[in-house]
Coordinates of C-alpha atoms in Angstrom, one line a residue:
X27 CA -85.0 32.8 8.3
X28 CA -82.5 30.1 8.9
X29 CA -79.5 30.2 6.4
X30 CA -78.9 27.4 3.6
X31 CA -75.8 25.5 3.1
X32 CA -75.4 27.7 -0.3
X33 CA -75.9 30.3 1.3
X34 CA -72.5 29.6 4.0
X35 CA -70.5 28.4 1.1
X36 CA -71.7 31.7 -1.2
X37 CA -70.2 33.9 1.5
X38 CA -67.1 31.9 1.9
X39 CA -65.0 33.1 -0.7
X40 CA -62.2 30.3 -0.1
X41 CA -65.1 27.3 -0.5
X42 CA -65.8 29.1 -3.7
X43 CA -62.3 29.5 -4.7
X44 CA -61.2 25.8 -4.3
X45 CA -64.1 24.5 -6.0
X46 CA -63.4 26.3 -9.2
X47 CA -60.2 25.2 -9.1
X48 CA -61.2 21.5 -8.3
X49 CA -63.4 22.4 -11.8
X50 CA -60.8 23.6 -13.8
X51 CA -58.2 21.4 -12.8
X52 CA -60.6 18.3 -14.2
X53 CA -61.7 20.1 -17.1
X54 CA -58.1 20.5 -18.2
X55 CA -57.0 16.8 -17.7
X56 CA -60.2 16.0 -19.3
X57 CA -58.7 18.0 -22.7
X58 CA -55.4 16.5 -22.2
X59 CA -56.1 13.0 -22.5
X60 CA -58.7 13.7 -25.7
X61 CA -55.3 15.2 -27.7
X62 CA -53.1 12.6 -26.3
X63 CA -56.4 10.2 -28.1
X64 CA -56.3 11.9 -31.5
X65 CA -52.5 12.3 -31.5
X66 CA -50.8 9.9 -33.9
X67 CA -49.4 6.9 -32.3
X68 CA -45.9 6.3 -31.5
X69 CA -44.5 3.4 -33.2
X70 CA -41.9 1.6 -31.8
X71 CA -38.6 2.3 -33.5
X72 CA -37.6 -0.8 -36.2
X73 CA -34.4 -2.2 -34.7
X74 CA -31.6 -2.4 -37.5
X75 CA -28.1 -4.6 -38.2
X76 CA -26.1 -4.3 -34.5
X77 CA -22.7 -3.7 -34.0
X78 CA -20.9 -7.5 -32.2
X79 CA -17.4 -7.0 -30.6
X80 CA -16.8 -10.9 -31.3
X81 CA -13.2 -12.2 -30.4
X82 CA -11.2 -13.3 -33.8
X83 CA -11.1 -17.3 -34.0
X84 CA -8.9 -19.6 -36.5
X85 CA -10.4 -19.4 -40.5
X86 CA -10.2 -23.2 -41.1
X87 CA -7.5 -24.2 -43.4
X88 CA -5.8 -20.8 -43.5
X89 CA -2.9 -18.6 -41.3
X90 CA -5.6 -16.1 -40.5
X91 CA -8.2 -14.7 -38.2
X92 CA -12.4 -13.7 -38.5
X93 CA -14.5 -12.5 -36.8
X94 CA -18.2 -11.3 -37.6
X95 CA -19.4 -8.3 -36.6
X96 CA -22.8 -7.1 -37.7
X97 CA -25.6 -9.6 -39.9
X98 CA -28.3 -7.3 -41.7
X99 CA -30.5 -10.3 -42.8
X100 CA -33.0 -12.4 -41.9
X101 CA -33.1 -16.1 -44.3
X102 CA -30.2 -14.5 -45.7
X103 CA -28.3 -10.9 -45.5
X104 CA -25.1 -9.6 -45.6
X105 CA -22.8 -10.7 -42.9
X106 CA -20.3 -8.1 -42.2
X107 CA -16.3 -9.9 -41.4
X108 CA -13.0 -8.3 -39.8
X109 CA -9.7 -10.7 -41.4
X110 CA -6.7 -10.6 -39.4
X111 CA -3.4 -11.5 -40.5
X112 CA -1.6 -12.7 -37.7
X113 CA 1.6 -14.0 -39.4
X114 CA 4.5 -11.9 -40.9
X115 CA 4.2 -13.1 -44.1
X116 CA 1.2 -11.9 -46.7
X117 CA -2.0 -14.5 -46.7
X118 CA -4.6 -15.6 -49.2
X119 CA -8.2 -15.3 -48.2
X120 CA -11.5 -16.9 -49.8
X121 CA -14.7 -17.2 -48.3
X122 CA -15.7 -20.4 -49.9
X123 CA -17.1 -22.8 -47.6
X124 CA -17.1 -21.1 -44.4
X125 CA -20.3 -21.1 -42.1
X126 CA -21.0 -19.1 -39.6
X127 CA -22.9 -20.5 -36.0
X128 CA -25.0 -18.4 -33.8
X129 CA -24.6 -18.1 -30.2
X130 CA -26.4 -19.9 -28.0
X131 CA -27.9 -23.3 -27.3
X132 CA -28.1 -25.4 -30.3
X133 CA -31.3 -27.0 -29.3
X134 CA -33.3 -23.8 -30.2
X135 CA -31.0 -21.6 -32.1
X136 CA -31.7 -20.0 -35.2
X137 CA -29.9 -21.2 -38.7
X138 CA -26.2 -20.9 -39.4
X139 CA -25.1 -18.8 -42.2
X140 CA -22.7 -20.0 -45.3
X141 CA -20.9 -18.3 -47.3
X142 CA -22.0 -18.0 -50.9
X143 CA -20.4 -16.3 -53.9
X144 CA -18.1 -13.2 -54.1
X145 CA -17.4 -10.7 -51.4
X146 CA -16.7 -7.1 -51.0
X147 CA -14.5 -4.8 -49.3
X148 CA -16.2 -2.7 -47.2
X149 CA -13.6 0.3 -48.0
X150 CA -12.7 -0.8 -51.3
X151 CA -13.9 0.0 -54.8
X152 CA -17.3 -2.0 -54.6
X153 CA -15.8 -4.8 -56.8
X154 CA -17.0 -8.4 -56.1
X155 CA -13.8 -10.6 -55.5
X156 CA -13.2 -14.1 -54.8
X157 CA -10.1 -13.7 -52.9
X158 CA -8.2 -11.6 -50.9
X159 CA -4.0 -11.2 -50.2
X160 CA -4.3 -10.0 -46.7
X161 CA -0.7 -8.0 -45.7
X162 CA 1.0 -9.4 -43.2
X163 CA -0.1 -7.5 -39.8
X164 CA -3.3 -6.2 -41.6
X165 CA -7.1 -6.6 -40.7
X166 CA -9.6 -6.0 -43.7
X167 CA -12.9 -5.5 -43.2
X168 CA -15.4 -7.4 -46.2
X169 CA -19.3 -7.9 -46.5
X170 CA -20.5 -11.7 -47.4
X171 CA -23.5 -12.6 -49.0
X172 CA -24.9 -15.4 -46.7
X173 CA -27.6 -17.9 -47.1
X174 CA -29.4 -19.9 -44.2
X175 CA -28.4 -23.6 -44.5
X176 CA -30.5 -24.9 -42.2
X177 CA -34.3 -25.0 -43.7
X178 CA -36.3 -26.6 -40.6
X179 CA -35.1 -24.0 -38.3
X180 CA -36.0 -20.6 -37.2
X181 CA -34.3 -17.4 -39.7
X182 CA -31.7 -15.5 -37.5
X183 CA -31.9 -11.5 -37.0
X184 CA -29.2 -9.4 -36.7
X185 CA -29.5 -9.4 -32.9
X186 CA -28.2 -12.8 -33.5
X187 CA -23.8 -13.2 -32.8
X188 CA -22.0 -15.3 -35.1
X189 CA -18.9 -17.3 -34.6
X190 CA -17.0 -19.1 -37.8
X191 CA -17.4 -22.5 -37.7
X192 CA -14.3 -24.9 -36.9
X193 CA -14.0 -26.1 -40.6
X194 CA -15.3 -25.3 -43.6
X195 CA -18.3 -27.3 -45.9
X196 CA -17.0 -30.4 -47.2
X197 CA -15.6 -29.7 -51.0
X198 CA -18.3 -31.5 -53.0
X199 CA -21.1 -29.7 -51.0
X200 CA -19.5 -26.3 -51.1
X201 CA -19.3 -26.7 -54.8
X202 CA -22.3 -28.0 -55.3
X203 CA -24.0 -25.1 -53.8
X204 CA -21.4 -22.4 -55.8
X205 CA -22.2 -23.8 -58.9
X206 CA -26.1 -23.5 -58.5
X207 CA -25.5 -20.0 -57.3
X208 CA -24.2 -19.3 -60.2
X209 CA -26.6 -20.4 -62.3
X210 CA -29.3 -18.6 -60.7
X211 CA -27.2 -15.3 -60.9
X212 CA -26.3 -16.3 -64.8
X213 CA -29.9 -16.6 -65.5
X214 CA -31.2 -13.3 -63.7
X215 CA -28.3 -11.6 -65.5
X216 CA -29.6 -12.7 -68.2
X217 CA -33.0 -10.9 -67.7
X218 CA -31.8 -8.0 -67.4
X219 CA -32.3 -8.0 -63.7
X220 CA -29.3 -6.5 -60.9
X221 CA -28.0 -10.1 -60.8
X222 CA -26.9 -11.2 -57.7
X223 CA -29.8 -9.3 -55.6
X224 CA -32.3 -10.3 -57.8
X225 CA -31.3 -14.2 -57.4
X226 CA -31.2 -14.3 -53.4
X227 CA -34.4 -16.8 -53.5
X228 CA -33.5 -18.7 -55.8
X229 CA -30.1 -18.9 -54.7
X230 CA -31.5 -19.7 -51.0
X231 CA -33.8 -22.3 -52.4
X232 CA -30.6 -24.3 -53.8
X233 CA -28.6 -24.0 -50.8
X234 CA -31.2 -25.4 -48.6
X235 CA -31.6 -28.2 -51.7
X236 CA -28.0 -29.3 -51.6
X237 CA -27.6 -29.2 -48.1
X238 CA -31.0 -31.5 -47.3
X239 CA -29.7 -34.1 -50.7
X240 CA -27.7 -35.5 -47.8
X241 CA -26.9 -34.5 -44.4
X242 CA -23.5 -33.4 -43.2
X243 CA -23.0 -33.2 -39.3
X244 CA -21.4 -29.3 -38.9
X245 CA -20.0 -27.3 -36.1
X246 CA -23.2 -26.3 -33.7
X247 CA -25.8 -29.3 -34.2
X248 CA -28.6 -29.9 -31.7
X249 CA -31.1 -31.7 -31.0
X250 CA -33.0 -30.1 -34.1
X251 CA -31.1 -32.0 -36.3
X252 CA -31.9 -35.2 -34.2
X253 CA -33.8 -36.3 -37.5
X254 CA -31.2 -35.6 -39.6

């Protein structure tokens, strides 16, 4: 009787022997990639306020230094500032006025931040000040509320660097906006409510409202303010 081709593989022990293998070998990826399907999903890790080793540049209209460091915001935030005093003599700081400009090319960069209301020392007591004595030789590190003050562009992140801008807001415009900050943080106080967190929108909505009454040409314009 002539002998099948199961027959030859039956006796050949190593034919037998790879097959299963072969088998085996798909069976287990074939498990593998069903648990890798009902695993839970990896989610991509959110990405929080960065860390910017900016170089310190002039505060307009003062004997000291700035630089920011690290924005955890979006429309607005907190914009965390190193102050240097330079000079040998002590120095008076206040953030009022200041803006701060984002790296880049103007002509698609996000909105500049300005300063609005009381700041904080970062190693301090907590206590909201509106101006600092900086020691002569000394660098203090403070937090600033900021507000976007530029409504027809994009909202930063903190991937975004940030340079102080070469002067400060015009007087009128920087009170303008203080004074409506205020307001909105009176009124929430009066509520009941944490008072300056609980104000931010309406805080935002007035800065963006006294800044579009009438258009003043700042440090970093482009050609998204060509309408301006």
């Amino acid at each position: 009787m002539p002998t099948t081709s199961f027959s030859r593989n039956v006796r050949n022990p190593a034919t037998v022997a790879v097959s299963l293998f072969v088998l085996l070998f798909a069976l287990l990826g074939s498990v593998l990639a069903e648990g890798r399907g009902r695993g839970p999903q990896r989610q991509p890790t959110p990405q929080g306020p960065v860390r910017h080793e900016t170089k310190f540049r002039q505060v307009p209209g003062a004997s000291l230094e700035i630089r920011a460091t690290t924005y955890d915001g979006s429309t607005n935030g907190t914009l965390t500032v190193e102050i240097r005093n330079p000079a040998k003599t002590a120095q008076k700081f206040a953030a009022t006025g200041l803006y701060f400009v984002p790296e880049g090319d103007p002509d698609q960069a996000p909105q500049r931040l300005g300063a609005v209301g009381p700041m904080q020392i970062t190693r301090g007591d907590g206590k909201e000040k509106t101006e600092l004595v900086i020691a002569a030789g000394a660098t203090v590190e403070v937090k600033l509320d900021v507000f976007c003050i530029d409504s027809h562009r994009s909202s930063p992140s903190p991937q975004n660097v940030f340079n102080v801008g070469v002067s400060r807001l015009p007087k009128e415009l920087a009170a303008t906006i203080e004074g409506r900050a205020d307001n909105a943080v009176r009124a929430k106080r009066a509520s009941g409510a944490a008072a300056r967190p609980a104000a931010k929108s309406e805080i935002q909505s007035e800065v963006w409202k006294s800044r579009d009454a009438k258009w003043i040409k700042l440090d970093g314009e482009g050609q998204q303010e060509a309408t301006k």
